Short mmCIF file of C-alpha atoms in Angstrom, two decimals:
data_model
loop_
_atom_site.label_atom_id
_atom_site.label_comp_id
_atom_site.label_asym_id
_atom_site.label_seq_id
_atom_site.Cartn_x
_atom_site.Cartn_y
_atom_site.Cartn_z
CA MET A 1 35.49 8.86 -35.51
CA ALA A 2 33.93 9.34 -32.72
CA PRO A 3 31.79 12.29 -32.65
CA SER A 4 33.44 15.30 -29.90
CA ARG A 5 31.40 15.96 -27.10
CA LYS A 6 30.06 19.65 -28.68
CA THR A 7 28.48 17.66 -30.94
CA VAL A 8 27.10 15.14 -28.52
CA LEU A 9 25.65 18.26 -26.93
CA VAL A 10 24.07 19.86 -29.54
CA ILE A 11 22.58 17.38 -30.80
CA LEU A 12 20.48 16.66 -27.09
CA MET A 13 19.96 20.38 -26.97
CA GLY A 14 18.20 19.68 -30.39
CA ALA A 15 16.28 16.41 -29.95
CA SER A 16 15.72 18.55 -26.55
CA ILE A 17 13.96 20.92 -28.76
CA ALA A 18 12.06 18.40 -31.43
CA SER A 19 10.67 16.82 -28.13
CA ILE A 20 8.92 20.13 -27.05
CA ALA A 21 7.35 20.44 -30.37
CA VAL A 22 6.25 16.86 -30.66
CA GLY A 23 4.25 17.07 -27.64
CA THR A 24 2.69 15.14 -25.16
CA ARG A 25 2.66 11.69 -26.99
CA ALA A 26 6.18 11.66 -27.58
CA ALA A 27 7.09 12.49 -23.66
CA GLY A 28 4.33 9.52 -22.39
CA TRP A 29 6.01 7.57 -24.81
CA LEU A 30 9.16 8.30 -23.38
CA ARG A 31 7.98 8.16 -19.68
CA GLY A 32 6.51 5.02 -20.26
CA ILE A 33 10.03 3.13 -21.54
CA THR A 34 11.95 4.59 -18.86
CA ALA A 35 9.51 4.47 -15.68
CA PRO A 36 10.59 0.88 -15.43
CA ALA A 37 13.95 1.90 -14.20
CA ILE A 38 12.47 3.68 -11.12
CA ALA A 39 9.52 1.51 -10.18
CA PRO A 40 11.20 -1.43 -8.49
CA LEU A 41 13.25 0.87 -6.61
CA GLY A 42 10.77 3.04 -6.12
CA ASP A 43 8.51 0.70 -3.62
CA GLY A 44 10.65 1.33 -0.46
CA GLY A 45 10.80 4.45 -0.67
CA MET A 46 7.32 5.09 -1.26
CA TRP A 47 6.96 2.78 1.28
CA LEU A 48 8.83 4.88 4.26
CA THR A 49 7.22 8.40 2.71
CA VAL A 50 3.58 6.74 2.99
CA ARG A 51 4.60 5.86 6.49
CA PHE A 52 6.36 9.36 7.24
CA LYS A 53 3.35 11.11 5.72
CA ALA A 54 0.42 8.71 7.46
CA GLN A 55 1.94 9.77 10.64
CA SER A 56 2.54 13.57 10.35
CA HIS A 57 -1.00 14.19 8.23
CA GLY A 58 -2.98 12.25 11.34
CA ARG A 59 -5.93 14.02 12.57
CA GLN A 60 -5.81 15.29 15.43
CA LEU A 61 -8.63 15.10 18.36
CA ARG A 62 -10.05 17.60 20.41
CA ASP A 63 -12.81 17.59 23.30
CA LEU A 64 -16.10 18.81 22.55
CA SER A 65 -18.15 21.19 24.13
CA PRO A 66 -21.39 20.82 26.15
CA GLU A 67 -23.48 21.85 23.03
CA GLU A 68 -21.65 19.41 21.03
CA VAL A 69 -21.94 16.56 23.00
CA ARG A 70 -26.01 17.23 22.92
CA ALA A 71 -26.16 18.16 18.89
CA LEU A 72 -24.16 14.23 18.41
CA HIS A 73 -26.74 13.09 20.85
CA ASP A 74 -29.74 14.43 19.45
CA GLU A 75 -28.28 13.33 16.12
CA VAL A 76 -27.58 9.65 17.41
CA GLU A 77 -31.43 9.46 18.34
CA TYR A 78 -32.67 10.50 15.20
CA TRP A 79 -29.96 8.39 13.57
CA ARG A 80 -30.70 5.50 15.75
CA ARG A 81 -34.72 5.90 15.05
CA ARG A 82 -33.71 5.83 10.77
CA THR A 83 -31.99 2.21 11.80
CA ASN A 84 -35.00 1.11 13.81
CA TYR A 85 -37.05 2.08 10.10
CA TRP A 86 -34.57 0.45 7.67
CA ARG A 87 -33.60 -2.62 10.31
CA SER A 88 -37.83 -3.03 9.63
CA ARG A 89 -37.78 -3.24 5.79
CA SER A 90 -34.20 -4.75 5.61
CA GLU A 91 -36.89 -7.46 7.57
CA GLU A 92 -39.14 -7.52 4.86
CA TYR A 93 -36.38 -7.11 1.64
CA ALA A 94 -34.93 -10.86 3.79
CA ARG A 95 -38.74 -11.68 3.45
CA HIS A 96 -38.88 -10.98 -0.05
CA LEU A 97 -34.59 -12.27 -0.52
CA ARG A 98 -36.31 -16.32 0.30
CA SER A 99 -38.77 -16.21 -1.73
CA MET A 100 -36.21 -14.94 -4.57
CA ARG A 101 -33.91 -17.33 -4.03
CA VAL A 102 -36.35 -20.22 -3.91
CA PHE A 103 -37.30 -18.84 -7.27
CA GLU A 104 -34.10 -18.67 -8.49
CA LYS A 105 -33.29 -22.26 -7.64
CA LEU A 106 -36.00 -23.44 -9.72
CA TYR A 107 -35.68 -21.66 -12.31
CA GLY A 108 -31.79 -19.75 -12.05
CA GLY A 109 -30.33 -22.35 -14.63
CA SER A 110 -32.24 -20.86 -17.83
CA PHE A 111 -30.46 -17.63 -17.83
CA GLY A 112 -27.21 -16.15 -18.17
CA PRO A 113 -25.10 -14.35 -15.00
CA ILE A 114 -25.55 -10.86 -14.17
CA GLY A 115 -22.63 -8.85 -13.07
CA ASP A 116 -23.28 -6.44 -10.40
CA LEU A 117 -20.26 -4.38 -10.62
CA PRO A 118 -19.67 -3.23 -14.47
CA CYS A 119 -16.23 -3.08 -14.12
CA GLU A 120 -12.54 -4.76 -13.72
CA LEU A 121 -10.75 -3.45 -10.39
CA ILE A 122 -7.47 -3.81 -11.57
CA PRO A 123 -4.66 -3.42 -8.15
CA ALA A 124 -1.95 -0.93 -8.58
CA ARG A 125 0.44 0.47 -5.98
CA VAL A 126 1.92 3.58 -6.24
CA VAL A 127 5.89 2.89 -6.98
CA GLY A 128 6.85 7.52 -7.41
CA MET A 129 6.11 10.71 -7.40
CA ASP A 130 6.42 13.65 -9.84
CA SER A 131 10.14 14.93 -9.51
CA LEU A 132 8.92 18.64 -9.73
CA PRO A 133 6.53 19.76 -6.72
CA TYR A 134 3.85 21.49 -8.80
CA GLY A 135 2.16 18.97 -10.75
CA ARG A 136 -0.01 16.13 -8.45
CA THR A 137 0.56 12.65 -10.72
CA ARG A 138 1.88 9.50 -8.88
CA MET A 139 4.05 6.50 -11.19
CA VAL A 140 1.74 3.16 -10.22
CA THR A 141 2.52 -0.65 -11.14
CA PRO A 142 1.65 -2.43 -12.96
CA GLY A 143 1.09 -0.42 -16.60
CA ARG A 144 -0.27 -1.85 -20.23
CA THR A 145 0.61 -5.51 -19.91
CA ARG A 146 -2.06 -5.82 -17.12
CA GLY A 147 -4.99 -4.01 -19.21
CA VAL A 148 -4.20 0.07 -18.14
CA ARG A 149 -5.06 2.09 -20.56
CA GLU A 150 -5.12 6.20 -20.08
CA GLY A 151 -8.29 7.56 -19.09
CA ALA A 152 -9.13 4.46 -16.85
CA ARG A 153 -10.68 6.15 -13.22
CA VAL A 154 -8.50 5.34 -10.30
CA THR A 155 -9.31 4.38 -6.60
CA THR A 156 -8.85 3.37 -3.42
CA PHE A 157 -10.50 1.47 -0.56
CA GLU A 158 -10.33 2.38 3.12
CA LEU A 159 -11.74 0.88 5.79
CA LEU A 160 -14.33 2.99 7.45
CA THR A 161 -14.56 3.07 11.30
CA ASN A 162 -15.32 5.16 14.16
CA ARG A 163 -13.71 3.42 17.06
CA SER A 164 -10.69 4.76 18.83
CA LYS A 165 -9.09 0.77 19.39
CA ALA A 166 -7.87 -1.70 16.78
CA ILE A 167 -10.91 -3.19 15.78
CA GLN A 168 -10.79 -7.20 16.69
CA GLN A 169 -9.64 -9.46 13.28
CA ARG A 170 -12.46 -11.92 11.68
CA LEU A 171 -15.31 -9.29 12.06
CA TRP A 172 -17.49 -8.19 9.29
CA THR A 173 -16.04 -5.08 7.69
CA ILE A 174 -17.75 -2.22 5.89
CA ASN A 175 -15.81 -0.88 3.20
CA ALA A 176 -16.54 2.46 1.05
CA THR A 177 -14.56 3.61 -2.45
CA SER A 178 -13.34 6.79 -3.52
CA LEU A 179 -11.78 8.17 -6.83
CA VAL A 180 -8.37 9.52 -6.47
CA GLY A 181 -7.65 10.06 -9.47
CA ARG A 182 -7.21 8.67 -13.21
CA VAL A 183 -4.44 7.16 -15.55
CA ILE A 184 -2.61 9.70 -17.70
CA GLU A 185 0.10 7.77 -19.18
CA ALA A 186 0.12 4.04 -19.42
CA GLY A 187 3.23 2.75 -20.33
CA ALA A 188 4.31 -1.74 -20.59
CA PHE A 189 4.80 -2.50 -16.73
CA THR A 190 4.09 1.20 -15.13
CA ALA A 191 1.03 3.93 -14.96
CA ARG A 192 0.97 7.69 -14.55
CA LEU A 193 -2.04 8.44 -11.98
CA GLN A 194 -3.20 12.16 -11.97
CA LEU A 195 -4.33 12.58 -8.82
CA VAL A 196 -8.30 14.33 -8.45
CA ILE A 197 -6.09 17.64 -7.06
CA ASP A 198 -4.00 18.03 -9.73
CA ARG A 199 -4.53 21.62 -11.58
CA GLY A 200 -4.74 19.51 -15.57
CA PHE A 201 -8.07 16.98 -13.97
CA ALA A 202 -11.00 17.68 -14.80
CA MET A 203 -14.90 15.82 -14.51
CA ARG A 204 -18.28 15.73 -14.43
CA GLY A 205 -19.96 15.01 -11.16
CA ARG A 206 -22.88 14.85 -9.03
CA LEU A 207 -23.87 16.24 -6.03
CA ARG A 208 -25.62 14.22 -3.27
CA ARG A 209 -27.29 16.44 -0.24
CA ARG A 210 -26.68 15.05 3.06
CA LEU A 211 -30.30 15.51 5.00
CA ASP A 212 -29.01 17.35 8.62
CA PRO A 213 -32.15 17.43 11.62
CA ARG A 214 -29.89 20.20 12.54
CA LYS A 215 -29.90 21.94 9.11
CA PRO A 216 -32.95 22.37 7.82
CA ARG A 217 -32.97 23.66 4.28
CA LYS A 218 -35.47 25.15 1.23
CA ILE A 219 -34.55 24.17 -1.69
CA LEU A 220 -37.03 25.25 -4.99
CA VAL A 221 -39.11 22.49 -6.77
CA SER A 222 -40.80 22.77 -10.04
CA LEU A 223 -44.10 22.15 -9.79
CA ARG A 224 -45.85 22.57 -13.35
CA ASP A 225 -45.73 26.13 -14.11
CA ALA A 226 -44.16 27.23 -11.10
CA ALA A 227 -41.21 26.92 -8.45
CA VAL A 228 -42.05 26.66 -5.36
CA LEU A 229 -39.75 26.14 -2.22
CA GLN A 230 -40.15 23.79 -0.22
CA PRO A 231 -37.60 21.71 2.85
CA LEU A 232 -35.43 19.54 1.76
CA THR A 233 -36.69 15.44 2.46
CA ASP A 234 -36.00 12.58 1.62
CA ALA A 235 -38.28 12.84 -1.40
CA ASN A 236 -37.64 15.33 -3.05
CA ASN A 237 -33.41 14.81 -2.18
CA ARG A 238 -32.31 14.68 -5.68
CA PRO A 239 -28.81 14.07 -7.12
CA VAL A 240 -27.32 17.61 -8.64
CA ASP A 241 -25.05 16.67 -11.81
CA VAL A 242 -22.37 18.87 -12.44
CA ASN A 243 -20.65 19.61 -14.93
CA ASP A 244 -17.83 21.25 -14.20
CA VAL A 245 -15.01 19.68 -11.15
CA ARG A 246 -11.86 20.89 -11.65
CA GLY A 247 -8.70 19.94 -8.87
CA ASP A 248 -7.48 22.85 -7.46
CA GLY A 249 -3.53 21.88 -7.98
CA LYS A 250 -3.09 22.29 -3.75
CA GLU A 251 -5.45 20.31 -1.95
CA GLY A 252 -8.83 19.84 -3.18
CA LEU A 253 -11.81 20.49 -5.84
CA ILE A 254 -13.41 23.07 -7.28
CA VAL A 255 -17.36 23.01 -8.52
CA SER A 256 -18.05 25.50 -10.76
CA ASP A 257 -21.58 26.82 -11.95
CA VAL A 258 -23.52 25.16 -9.37
CA PRO A 259 -27.21 26.59 -8.98
CA ALA A 260 -27.31 28.15 -5.85
CA GLY A 261 -30.99 27.34 -5.22
CA GLU A 262 -30.35 23.87 -5.18
CA GLN A 263 -29.14 25.05 -1.69
CA ILE A 264 -25.67 22.94 -1.69
CA MET A 265 -24.15 23.33 2.10
CA VAL A 266 -20.82 22.28 3.86
CA GLY A 267 -20.77 18.77 3.95
CA ASP A 268 -22.66 17.15 1.06
CA GLU A 269 -21.49 14.91 -0.59
CA LEU A 270 -19.69 14.95 -4.37
CA VAL A 271 -19.70 12.09 -6.23
CA THR A 272 -19.05 10.35 -10.15
CA ARG A 273 -21.74 10.42 -12.37
CA ASN A 274 -23.41 6.36 -13.59
CA ASP A 275 -23.51 7.83 -16.83
CA ASP A 276 -19.46 8.39 -16.96
CA ALA A 277 -18.56 6.06 -19.80
CA LEU A 278 -15.01 5.29 -17.95
CA MET A 279 -16.93 4.57 -14.72
CA PRO A 280 -20.35 3.40 -15.04
CA MET A 281 -21.47 3.82 -11.21
CA GLU A 282 -21.27 6.31 -8.19
CA VAL A 283 -17.85 6.28 -6.21
CA ARG A 284 -17.23 9.38 -3.26
CA VAL A 285 -14.90 11.87 -4.25
CA GLY A 286 -14.95 14.44 -1.56
CA GLU A 287 -16.92 16.11 0.87
CA VAL A 288 -18.21 20.00 -0.11
CA VAL A 289 -15.53 22.23 2.68
CA GLU A 290 -16.75 25.69 1.72
CA VAL A 291 -19.58 27.73 -0.21
CA LEU A 292 -18.25 30.32 -2.80
CA GLU A 293 -21.14 33.26 -3.62
CA ASN A 294 -20.87 34.38 -6.88
CA PRO A 295 -20.62 38.43 -6.84
CA LYS A 296 -20.80 38.27 -10.81
CA ASN A 297 -23.35 35.98 -10.95
CA PRO A 298 -25.54 35.52 -7.49
CA GLU A 299 -27.41 32.61 -8.92
CA PHE A 300 -24.38 30.36 -9.06
CA VAL A 301 -22.63 29.69 -6.04
CA THR A 302 -18.56 27.24 -6.47
CA LEU A 303 -17.74 25.06 -4.47
CA ARG A 304 -14.14 23.99 -2.61
CA VAL A 305 -14.27 20.12 -2.25
CA ARG A 306 -11.95 18.25 0.13
CA PRO A 307 -11.10 14.90 -1.10
CA TYR A 308 -11.21 12.00 0.97
CA ALA A 309 -8.81 9.43 0.30
CA GLN A 310 -5.56 10.98 1.84
CA LEU A 311 -3.58 11.57 -1.85
CA ASP A 312 0.13 12.15 0.52
CA ALA A 313 -0.32 8.73 1.69
CA LEU A 314 -1.38 6.66 -1.62
CA ARG A 315 -0.61 3.72 -1.59
CA GLU A 316 -2.75 0.47 -2.62
CA VAL A 317 -5.55 1.80 -5.43
CA TYR A 318 -7.42 0.38 -7.96
CA ILE A 319 -8.03 1.39 -11.67
CA VAL A 320 -10.73 1.17 -12.63
CA TRP A 321 -11.46 -0.51 -16.38
CA PRO A 322 -15.44 -0.50 -18.01
CA LEU A 323 -16.41 -4.15 -18.99
CA SER A 324 -18.49 -2.90 -22.37
CA ARG A 325 -15.33 -0.98 -23.55
CA MET B 1 39.81 22.33 -5.05
CA LYS B 2 40.60 21.26 -8.68
CA VAL B 3 38.39 21.71 -11.41
CA VAL B 4 38.28 17.51 -12.92
CA PRO B 5 36.81 16.18 -15.94
CA VAL B 6 33.31 14.13 -15.69
CA ARG B 7 33.40 10.20 -14.81
CA TRP B 8 30.27 9.79 -16.91
CA ILE B 9 28.86 6.23 -15.91
CA PRO B 10 29.23 7.14 -12.45
CA PHE B 11 27.89 10.55 -12.63
CA ILE B 12 24.34 8.72 -14.51
CA ILE B 13 24.65 5.93 -11.62
CA LEU B 14 24.95 9.12 -9.23
CA ALA B 15 21.85 10.86 -11.41
CA TYR B 16 19.85 8.15 -11.45
CA LEU B 17 19.84 7.47 -7.49
CA LEU B 18 19.41 11.08 -7.05
CA THR B 19 16.51 10.52 -9.00
CA LEU B 20 14.81 7.54 -7.29
CA LEU B 21 15.23 9.80 -3.94
CA GLN B 22 13.68 12.46 -5.40
CA THR B 23 10.62 10.52 -6.45
CA THR B 24 10.32 8.95 -3.41
CA VAL B 25 11.74 10.37 -0.02
CA GLY B 26 11.76 13.38 -1.61
CA GLY B 27 8.08 13.71 -0.17
CA VAL B 28 9.18 13.41 3.34
CA LEU B 29 11.11 16.55 2.72
CA ALA B 30 8.27 18.83 0.92
CA TRP B 31 5.76 21.02 3.21
CA ARG B 32 2.21 21.85 2.00
CA SER B 33 1.56 25.19 1.69
CA ALA B 34 -2.46 26.02 1.71
CA SER B 35 -2.06 28.68 -0.98
CA LEU B 36 0.14 27.41 -2.70
CA GLY B 37 0.65 23.78 -2.79
CA PRO B 38 3.46 21.40 -2.43
CA ILE B 39 7.14 23.01 -1.84
CA GLY B 40 9.55 20.97 -1.84
CA PRO B 41 13.71 20.96 -2.98
CA ASP B 42 15.07 20.14 -5.99
CA LEU B 43 17.71 17.85 -5.19
CA LEU B 44 19.38 17.52 -8.91
CA ALA B 45 19.45 21.33 -8.78
CA ILE B 46 22.30 21.09 -6.25
CA VAL B 47 24.08 18.27 -7.97
CA VAL B 48 24.17 20.75 -11.06
CA VAL B 49 25.78 23.43 -8.78
CA TYR B 50 27.97 21.31 -7.81
CA VAL B 51 29.05 19.95 -10.92
CA ALA B 52 29.26 23.42 -12.97
CA LEU B 53 31.50 24.79 -10.13
CA HIS B 54 33.88 21.39 -10.13
CA ALA B 55 33.91 20.49 -14.18
CA SER B 56 36.87 21.10 -16.17
CA SER B 57 34.75 22.37 -19.00
CA GLY B 58 31.43 24.43 -19.77
CA ILE B 59 30.56 21.24 -22.44
CA ASP B 60 31.15 18.92 -19.62
CA ALA B 61 29.05 21.47 -17.15
CA MET B 62 26.43 21.34 -20.10
CA LEU B 63 26.28 17.64 -20.70
CA ALA B 64 25.89 16.77 -16.55
CA GLY B 65 22.71 19.25 -17.01
CA TRP B 66 21.58 18.35 -19.61
CA ILE B 67 21.53 14.68 -18.23
CA LEU B 68 20.13 15.67 -15.09
CA GLY B 69 17.27 17.08 -16.31
CA LEU B 70 16.06 14.93 -18.64
CA CYS B 71 15.58 12.86 -15.33
CA MET B 72 13.84 15.61 -13.77
CA ASP B 73 11.91 15.35 -17.28
CA LEU B 74 10.85 11.71 -17.59
CA THR B 75 10.10 11.93 -13.92
CA THR B 76 7.51 14.38 -14.10
CA GLY B 77 4.63 13.73 -15.70
CA GLY B 78 1.71 16.87 -14.14
CA GLY B 79 2.43 20.18 -13.84
CA ALA B 80 1.00 22.63 -15.72
CA GLY B 81 -2.63 22.16 -16.53
CA GLY B 82 -2.19 18.00 -17.98
CA ALA B 83 0.01 15.95 -18.84
CA THR B 84 3.76 17.74 -19.33
CA VAL B 85 6.36 17.63 -22.21
CA VAL B 86 9.61 16.51 -22.16
CA GLY B 87 12.76 18.94 -23.07
CA PRO B 88 13.00 21.94 -21.14
CA MET B 89 14.44 21.16 -17.93
CA PRO B 90 17.28 19.89 -19.54
CA ILE B 91 17.69 23.09 -22.02
CA ALA B 92 17.32 25.39 -18.75
CA TYR B 93 19.52 23.05 -16.33
CA ALA B 94 21.99 23.12 -19.55
CA LEU B 95 22.29 26.85 -19.92
CA GLY B 96 21.92 27.39 -16.32
CA ALA B 97 25.20 25.22 -15.72
CA ALA B 98 26.35 27.12 -18.53
CA SER B 99 25.73 30.35 -17.43
CA ILE B 100 27.30 28.66 -13.77
CA TYR B 101 30.73 27.85 -15.02
CA ARG B 102 30.89 30.98 -17.06
CA VAL B 103 30.63 33.55 -13.12
CA ARG B 104 31.97 30.52 -10.95
CA GLU B 105 35.53 32.76 -10.95
CA ALA B 106 33.84 35.47 -9.53
CA PHE B 107 32.78 33.14 -6.46
CA PHE B 108 34.34 31.22 -3.79
CA ARG B 109 32.48 28.25 -5.15
CA ASP B 110 33.26 26.42 -1.48
CA ARG B 111 31.64 29.00 0.78
CA PRO B 112 28.09 28.36 1.29
CA LEU B 113 26.32 31.47 0.78
CA PRO B 114 27.97 31.77 -3.12
CA GLN B 115 26.73 27.95 -3.61
CA ALA B 116 23.12 28.86 -2.12
CA PHE B 117 23.10 31.99 -4.15
CA LEU B 118 23.41 30.06 -7.04
CA ALA B 119 21.59 27.30 -6.32
CA PHE B 120 18.43 29.68 -5.69
CA LEU B 121 19.30 31.72 -9.17
CA LEU B 122 19.44 28.67 -10.66
CA VAL B 123 16.19 26.98 -9.88
CA ALA B 124 14.00 30.17 -9.97
CA LEU B 125 15.43 30.44 -13.77
CA SER B 126 14.74 26.70 -14.44
CA HIS B 127 11.47 26.21 -12.73
CA ILE B 128 10.02 29.60 -13.90
CA PHE B 129 11.55 28.51 -17.68
CA TRP B 130 9.76 25.47 -17.18
CA VAL B 131 6.25 26.35 -16.11
CA SER B 132 6.23 28.72 -18.94
CA VAL B 133 7.17 26.40 -21.63
CA GLN B 134 4.35 23.90 -20.05
CA ALA B 135 1.83 26.51 -20.04
CA MET B 136 2.26 27.49 -23.53
CA ARG B 137 2.52 23.47 -25.01
CA VAL B 138 -0.22 21.85 -22.75
CA GLY B 139 -2.21 25.10 -22.21
CA GLY B 140 -5.22 24.81 -20.03
CA LEU B 141 -3.19 27.28 -17.04
CA GLY B 142 -4.52 30.54 -16.16
CA GLY B 143 -2.49 33.82 -15.33
CA GLY B 144 -3.79 33.31 -11.89
CA ALA B 145 -2.74 29.94 -11.53
CA TYR B 146 0.20 30.77 -13.63
CA GLY B 147 1.48 33.16 -11.15
CA GLU B 148 0.21 30.91 -8.02
CA MET B 149 2.75 28.61 -9.97
CA VAL B 150 6.11 31.60 -10.01
CA LEU B 151 5.36 32.03 -6.68
CA GLN B 152 5.57 28.13 -5.97
CA THR B 153 8.85 28.02 -8.07
CA LEU B 154 10.88 31.15 -5.82
CA LEU B 155 9.33 29.52 -2.79
CA VAL B 156 10.97 25.90 -3.91
CA ALA B 157 14.51 27.74 -5.05
CA LEU B 158 14.50 28.98 -1.26
CA TYR B 159 14.07 25.80 -0.29
CA THR B 160 16.74 24.08 -2.40
CA ALA B 161 19.21 27.44 -1.66
CA VAL B 162 18.67 26.52 2.04
CA LEU B 163 20.03 22.39 1.34
CA THR B 164 22.32 23.59 -1.34
CA PRO B 165 25.51 24.00 0.87
CA LEU B 166 24.69 20.51 2.53
CA GLY B 167 24.63 19.09 -0.63
CA CYS B 168 27.72 20.25 -2.17
CA PHE B 169 29.84 18.96 1.42
CA ALA B 170 28.18 15.84 0.51
CA LEU B 171 28.63 15.50 -2.80
CA GLY B 172 32.35 17.12 -2.27
CA ARG B 173 32.73 14.20 -0.12
CA MET B 174 32.38 11.38 -2.78
CA ARG B 175 33.50 13.66 -5.44
CA HIS B 176 36.58 11.22 -6.69
CA TRP B 177 33.33 8.55 -7.51
CA PHE B 178 31.46 10.90 -10.51
CA LEU B 179 34.86 12.95 -10.81
CA THR B 180 38.23 12.49 -11.98
CA PRO B 181 41.15 13.91 -10.61
CA GLY B 182 42.53 16.54 -13.44
CA ALA B 183 45.42 19.00 -13.11
CA ARG B 184 44.57 22.91 -13.92
CA ARG B 185 43.65 24.41 -10.40
CA SER B 186 41.12 26.89 -10.07
CA ARG B 187 42.65 30.20 -9.08
CA ARG B 188 38.98 31.31 -6.48
CA SER B 189 38.82 27.74 -4.94
CA ARG B 190 42.37 28.02 -3.31
#
């Protein structure tokens, strides 16, 4: 005899309560087995959404004021001088490289191969978003079948250019990486990506201060027994490690407990730490957009960071899997 | 308009298609508030309201709500400070559908204003329940963040309420796909 609809409803409600009691492990498993139903057809919808979002969030250009033009000109001059310096260094290194290649030809067979990137990059595509707007996660393919596991970091590759017109094909290009999140659930064919701006996202990071001749700053430097204020230069511009980086659930990240003496400013850069077991390299995360003083403890400041990646229009990503694991 | 039993297979296909819409093209309908985060409509809640207003029995309305809530939970991975659990939304939608079913005789169910009002109540209460359960079960959500999320749920409810009359009109045009014509006629729908 088939159970009545009332019995079915009672069983289903009981199953819901049991699922809440079991927790996120059961939820991950359930999502893993049902997500492949969404993934194939979700691809087309996400393409439309990404196109729309990329259009609507395009950066608006405005005319520069004469002061801004002058400042830009000074900055260009500064970087031109720096470029000349590094060009001469580059030529010097090129000479070294040529001699090393000769050495490699002679003795290269005696040693094993050395990988320059200690990670495998698994290409993935965003095929779905959260139904509810409270979390900032995305569904990506592939999943476990291609080696994706929970905890893996996810990056996106962007092409950087300062030209207003389209770049011709077949030119060399420079690309940069930026972190977009990490995998929090991995099913057979799909995985769930938690964006860096999600409330649950947390990581350790590293701040890199940008040297700007227009904004000189002094930092506290320890010399033997005393700490003295010195202008920030190439020589003493060491990275600042931070342990508490979290997503704010809206459109950025919050970096807490940053020593005020490090003089972090708007425009400085947040990167990942190369001592992280899951991401053993430095990858850009975002730019500091606001420095907030802590009224309770003036020795520390809180930073707001805007991610480099355009997370609303995220489509192609790379899942980082360290080869050492 | 007649009150009718649900045709379950077409209804599940409808739920699947709407979930697909919500998780992909739904992003186009969402707008981003700098202080609260993204605000988007809950398309599945509109179906819950429509089915609860037109189903032939409270059990049918609750089952439909449970299925749509499950679709919602299975496609939501983040929210209250970490990976979320599955279960709160099926319970919330099922209870919400039962409540709407019980009070529907007090409303003119084909008028836009009652539809929008019921959708606002359903989304606000079910989403606050969802956020609260997730915050308790998963943890990692401070008092300030919880308050912001509650405010966000109210805006989501308002947005959904605005779209509900349009959604109910569209569902009314295709109701013969997922609701079987029945015999009983409701007093307040004539």
